[in-house]
Every structure is written in C-alpha cells, then in structure tokens.
C-alpha cells in the first residue's frame, strides 16, 4: 500500500505562487475547502493578479506524499486527462481519497434523501442549475434528472464546479457510468474562477451546494455564497439548502475539562514537572476553536446546564455577511461549572420548511424542544463521521453557574469560523483568551495526555531508572516530546539534552526557555536542533556517544496517522546507530502490535462499497474512496485510523492479542507476525482494531498502551469485506501482519475458521 497522501500544507513563497497559480489548483483538504472557495486560497489570491484566470492548458494539482518513517515528502502531480483509460488509472494511486469523508458522506442515506427531496421539490421547470463543490456529481445528477422529468428543453442545463482535481476526474467517471456526461458540464476550477459569458452561458437560476463541515462555515460557505450571489446567480435565486441555523448548549464534563486545562491537571499530578507553570498557564494550550466530536459517545459523562439556544441563522438564498455577532442571556437549569459549549446545526433544505437535516446529539431527539423538527432527517440515525457536533472549550476549571441565574453568551463569526465568549455580566468576560501568551498549541487529546497522572508517572519511573546508573549522560529526544525534554533535564541537572523537535522547531526552543526556571534546569544544558534526527550525523556530530535515546514517540502534526507510523522512532534510531553508546538506553525499548476483534456496525456501514445512491450508480468510486465493506472477491480495503470510542456502537469480541514485536535495540527490519484469536463474546465481527503498546523498559514492567480503552490516540481499523457471526465456543480467527521497513506500512490479512 502506498504511503498516505497528505494535501498541500507547506508554506509557499509569493514569487512561486505568481509563477504557478495560473496553471495549478492549490489545494488544502479534499473535503475541507477544496470543493468550494478555500479560505486559504482566498488569502492567496492577492499574490497573483492572474490567479482567477482560466488555466491556459491542462489543469494540474499538487499533493504531498509523506514518508511516515522519515518525515520526508515528495510532490505528486495530478493532471487533468480527457480520457480515463487503463493507463490513466495506473497513474492514480489506489485509495487516493480513503482518508477523506466522501465515502462516509455518500453512505449517509438521510442526507442523500433530504437533498433529493428538496431538489425535486424546488426544480419545477427547466432552468440553469449550478452545483458548487460537486464531489461525485450526485446533486448535479439529481438536478438533471428532475429537469428531465419535466421534458427536455434547451433551457435546462447543469454546471458542476469541482476544484479538487482527483475528485473532478472521479466525477467525470460517475457521470459516464450514469449516462449523464452530456447533461452536466464539469468545471475543474474554483467557483470564484467561473465567469458568466466565458464558462457559464448565463447566470444560474438555482444553486445546489453542500460545502458544510461540522462547524458549518469551515469549508468556506460564506465566501462561496458571497461570490456566487455577486457573479454567478440571477437575482432572487432558488437555493438548496435554503437556510442553516446553529444551536448551542452549556455543559459540564470532567472529560471535556481535561482536554484543555493542563495547569489544573498538573496540580493534581504533583510530580514536579510543569509544562504549564503558574503564571504561564496558557503557554501551552489548545487552539481556541471548535472541535468536531461525537458527543453521543460521552453523553453519560455530560451534565446539561442550559436548554439549547439558537446562535446564528444563515440564509443561503441571499448574500451573507462576512461578520456577525450575537449576545444571548442564557438561563442555567442547574448548579455547576460550564466546561464547554456543545453546538450543532439544523439545515432547512426547501423554501417551505418541510425538509430538514440535523446534526443534533441524540439527547435532543428525545427532548420536548422544537429545535430539532420532528420530521427532520438526522444523520445520527445511521451514525456518520463526516458531520459531528462541535465542542468549544472554556478556560480554566470552568465557569460557575447557579440554577435559574443567567450568563451572557456572546458569539462571533467571520468567513470561516465561529467563536464564543461567556460573561458573568456585560462587563466581566470569563474566558477572554489571549493567544499572544501561547507558544505551543496542541490538540485537546495531547493536552489531556500530558495531564494524565498515570502516563506521567510511567515515564518518570522509566527515565529515573535509566538515569540512576548514568552520570552526566547525553540524551537525545528523538521526537517532539516537550515532556521528555523537561523531564530528563529536571531529573539530571548534569545531563545534556539534544531535542530534535522536527515538528515544533523554533517554537519548541522558545517554549523550553520560558519554562526552564519553573522546572529547575538550565537552558544551557539543552540544545534544540529543530530538524530530523539524521541531521546529527550529517552535521558531523562526533564529540561523544549518546547514552539515552528516547521518545514517546510523538511527532507534531502527525496525530491523525496510523499507529505504526510512529515507528519513525525506530528508523531514526537506526540512522544514529554509529553514535549510540554500547550500553545506550533506548526508550521505548520495543513496540508490540496488538489486535482485538471488534463489532463496529456503524463504522462498517459508513465505509461500505457504494452501488446505487438515490438511483445513481457510484460503483466506480469505491477503490479511490477506500471502501472496505461489501468488496468484490480478492479485493481488500485499506487500514484506516479512527478513534474507536467515537465510532458509534462498539463491542469487543476478543481479548487484546499480541501479533508482532518491534525490537528497537536492533536496526529497523522487516517483521512478520501471526496469531490465533479466540472470541470471548458472541456477536457480529466487522473487523479488527490494531494499535501499538510501547514497552518503556527492558523488564517489561512499564507499558503504555494506545488501545481502544484510551481516548488519546487513534487506532488502526481493518474492516472485513463481509461481517462474520462469531461465538465464544467454536469460532476463531487467524490474523497475520507484515511490516515493510521501506514504506512504514503494515499489511493485515485475516481468515475465520470453526473448531
């Protein structure tokens, strides 16, 4: 399997943009921004006066292929091709879009049904329909079919705009498979590059578009609608959807609190390590933004402190404003502390208000409120991963509220995001966050991990044991772990620490300087190279041998990757083999690949092969989108990363079994493992969860697991093509795994038998 393809994230010089923007589509994420006007692209347009011009030749887009074992990257060029024959297919990596949410979205039957009903209800005569962010062309084909039922005329036409070229090529294949290529005209460009009289014969009468993320605005909804209303649509157009309304609810949750309040967690830990010292509580923090999360998974750990309340209303049928503010006095329904604001949206798809779709949590569907219409399609009925609820984390230990008292809730939105502020009254803000004080922003899961008392204690024990037999050691921290850097420097005042910080780089160095005094070490004993570990060799590092080579492992920016892609630690240990001391302490000393049979009905359903989607054949997209369920014989889907605890209905069907070990005392090499899994519970097996347990010491007494019971890490999930009914007596499975050190990939195969 090829290495994961990650979209363009690197900084690009203005001169480079001027030279290539007329000929390329600069992409961010295939699902976020790329289907309409990217907010990032909006900021970059000023870099080139010709950025909005039509490309003179075939359209191209760049993607980065990242080698997970080295962090190195290479450009992959995707070119527009008129014909998509066998040769063209060979050029396109398989499962190119497997880590996007397209497949999950197309398996969301309530969503598809709601859009179909709204399109059929809205299109009552031949007209010009514009589909912005067309994806596979489902909405375009729905519009074309609706008009065909009215009788074909020259007035009927559908224009499909899809800026992300790999998806645009897939769109053409879907249109051909359904005999719609003559009815839908495809444009491989951003909607702000379309011109009436050049690309479009006339302004569109109807806009159909679904460029919504969990927050609603994150895919560039507002700038897309603004430009469409100004340049591409008739006056008073019809739009599908018609309106979207966002709602919020104040909640108390210890779990959500720990996702952001590292300072308080460290006070509880009382171990002498201070990542967020007093006076510098916000020096390392989560980014102040909305976080998408399946809140139903933690519904039993949440206390509702208010009724739901309406925040913003966005009308698609008119030009939206870039900025909006609202203030709401929210009545508390119980005593407690507000740790977060949970939000969701309700989509009204038709003008009359009879067709709805909601991302509300399940507890809203059983309430008496009118906020979720009783006839609304709700994605959660089927569980979908492309739209979730959003969580806005408050600061500190939470805002205290009293039953029947009111707090002032303020919301502000710009082009692409919504932010909140809670106030005790009109003068006193509770969570007025100053980002200037923050040197490092981390994901909430990592903040919670760094505050986890047991995790910290395990690392402290392992490092103490290593240091007790070494005086004035030289330690290399081979990843982006600020915790291990501070821990080693604090426990051994005479040690010299080299931190590679390949992701954190200079900001990691500034952070260490700021917290040195609070942790009792001298910054003079720490060197940050801000590059990959291999640079120690290329820079002629020869003055002494490395006594400690350590990592969590953790690589900043790679949190969403598969568990074994942290074996980059093993690769870098191998590259430094010549400068490691004979008795070097390597931590972790090994990794153990673990596997557990799982029942995952919701996740499996969302990753099934597509056949008929509201009457349109989508079978040509399955391999590219990484389908796993209902595959044809001899085909296997990819292993993908998920937070198992957020995957809807979940049940373990076996104990966790070791399948393969990675011994870091040896240079990196190919590994093979095979094991038998006996089922401990009856049920329907949909696949296997895989993860790595990190063994931190040679005695195997300190083990850090990244398995499904932990909410800090994603696990790898290998879904079966067909679910298998199992019992705890007669059934067993055999699973084998192979690790390829050249790519960093793990190949998984399984079979089932009866005893």
Short mmCIF file of N, CA and C in Angstrom, two decimals, residues 245-248 307-310 344-347 356 358 360 364 367-374 376:
data_model
loop_
_atom_site.label_atom_id
_atom_site.label_comp_id
_atom_site.label_asym_id
_atom_site.label_seq_id
_atom_site.Cartn_x
_atom_site.Cartn_y
_atom_site.Cartn_z
N UNK A 245 -29.31 26.91 10.61
CA UNK A 245 -29.38 27.54 11.93
C UNK A 245 -28.48 26.78 12.89
N UNK A 246 -27.65 27.50 13.61
CA UNK A 246 -26.76 26.86 14.59
C UNK A 246 -27.34 27.01 15.99
N UNK A 247 -27.11 26.00 16.82
CA UNK A 247 -27.61 25.96 18.19
C UNK A 247 -26.48 25.59 19.13
N UNK A 248 -26.66 25.95 20.39
CA UNK A 248 -25.66 25.63 21.40
C UNK A 248 -26.29 25.21 22.71
N UNK A 307 -30.85 24.86 28.63
CA UNK A 307 -31.61 24.38 27.49
C UNK A 307 -30.85 24.80 26.22
N UNK A 308 -31.09 24.13 25.09
CA UNK A 308 -30.44 24.57 23.86
C UNK A 308 -30.95 25.96 23.45
N UNK A 309 -30.09 26.72 22.79
CA UNK A 309 -30.46 28.07 22.35
C UNK A 309 -29.94 28.32 20.95
N UNK A 310 -30.68 29.13 20.21
CA UNK A 310 -30.28 29.46 18.84
C UNK A 310 -29.16 30.48 18.86
N UNK A 344 -24.39 22.50 17.29
CA UNK A 344 -24.77 21.72 16.12
C UNK A 344 -25.58 22.62 15.21
N UNK A 345 -26.00 22.10 14.07
CA UNK A 345 -26.82 22.90 13.17
C UNK A 345 -27.98 22.10 12.61
N UNK A 346 -28.99 22.85 12.19
CA UNK A 346 -30.17 22.28 11.54
C UNK A 346 -30.28 22.93 10.16
N UNK A 347 -30.37 22.10 9.15
CA UNK A 347 -30.42 22.55 7.77
C UNK A 347 -31.86 22.49 7.28
N UNK A 356 -35.77 18.87 6.41
CA UNK A 356 -34.70 19.28 7.32
C UNK A 356 -33.66 18.17 7.46
N UNK A 358 -30.46 17.45 10.48
CA UNK A 358 -29.89 17.96 11.72
C UNK A 358 -28.68 17.16 12.16
N UNK A 360 -27.83 17.37 15.39
CA UNK A 360 -28.02 17.44 16.84
C UNK A 360 -27.65 16.12 17.51
N UNK A 364 -31.08 15.41 22.13
CA UNK A 364 -32.02 16.42 21.66
C UNK A 364 -33.25 15.78 21.03
N UNK A 367 -35.98 15.10 23.54
CA UNK A 367 -36.45 16.23 24.36
C UNK A 367 -37.74 16.80 23.79
N UNK A 368 -38.34 17.70 24.56
CA UNK A 368 -39.60 18.31 24.14
C UNK A 368 -39.39 19.56 23.29
N UNK A 369 -38.14 19.96 23.07
CA UNK A 369 -37.88 21.20 22.36
C UNK A 369 -38.26 21.10 20.89
N UNK A 370 -38.53 22.24 20.28
CA UNK A 370 -38.85 22.31 18.86
C UNK A 370 -37.60 22.49 18.01
N UNK A 371 -36.42 22.51 18.63
CA UNK A 371 -35.20 22.84 17.89
C UNK A 371 -34.88 21.80 16.82
N UNK A 372 -35.11 20.53 17.09
CA UNK A 372 -34.96 19.52 16.06
C UNK A 372 -36.35 19.16 15.57
N UNK A 373 -36.73 19.59 14.35
CA UNK A 373 -38.07 19.28 13.84
C UNK A 373 -38.34 17.79 13.87
N UNK A 374 -39.57 17.42 14.21
CA UNK A 374 -39.91 16.01 14.35
C UNK A 374 -39.76 15.26 13.03
N UNK A 376 -37.38 15.92 10.77
CA UNK A 376 -36.04 16.15 10.23
C UNK A 376 -35.32 14.83 10.00
#
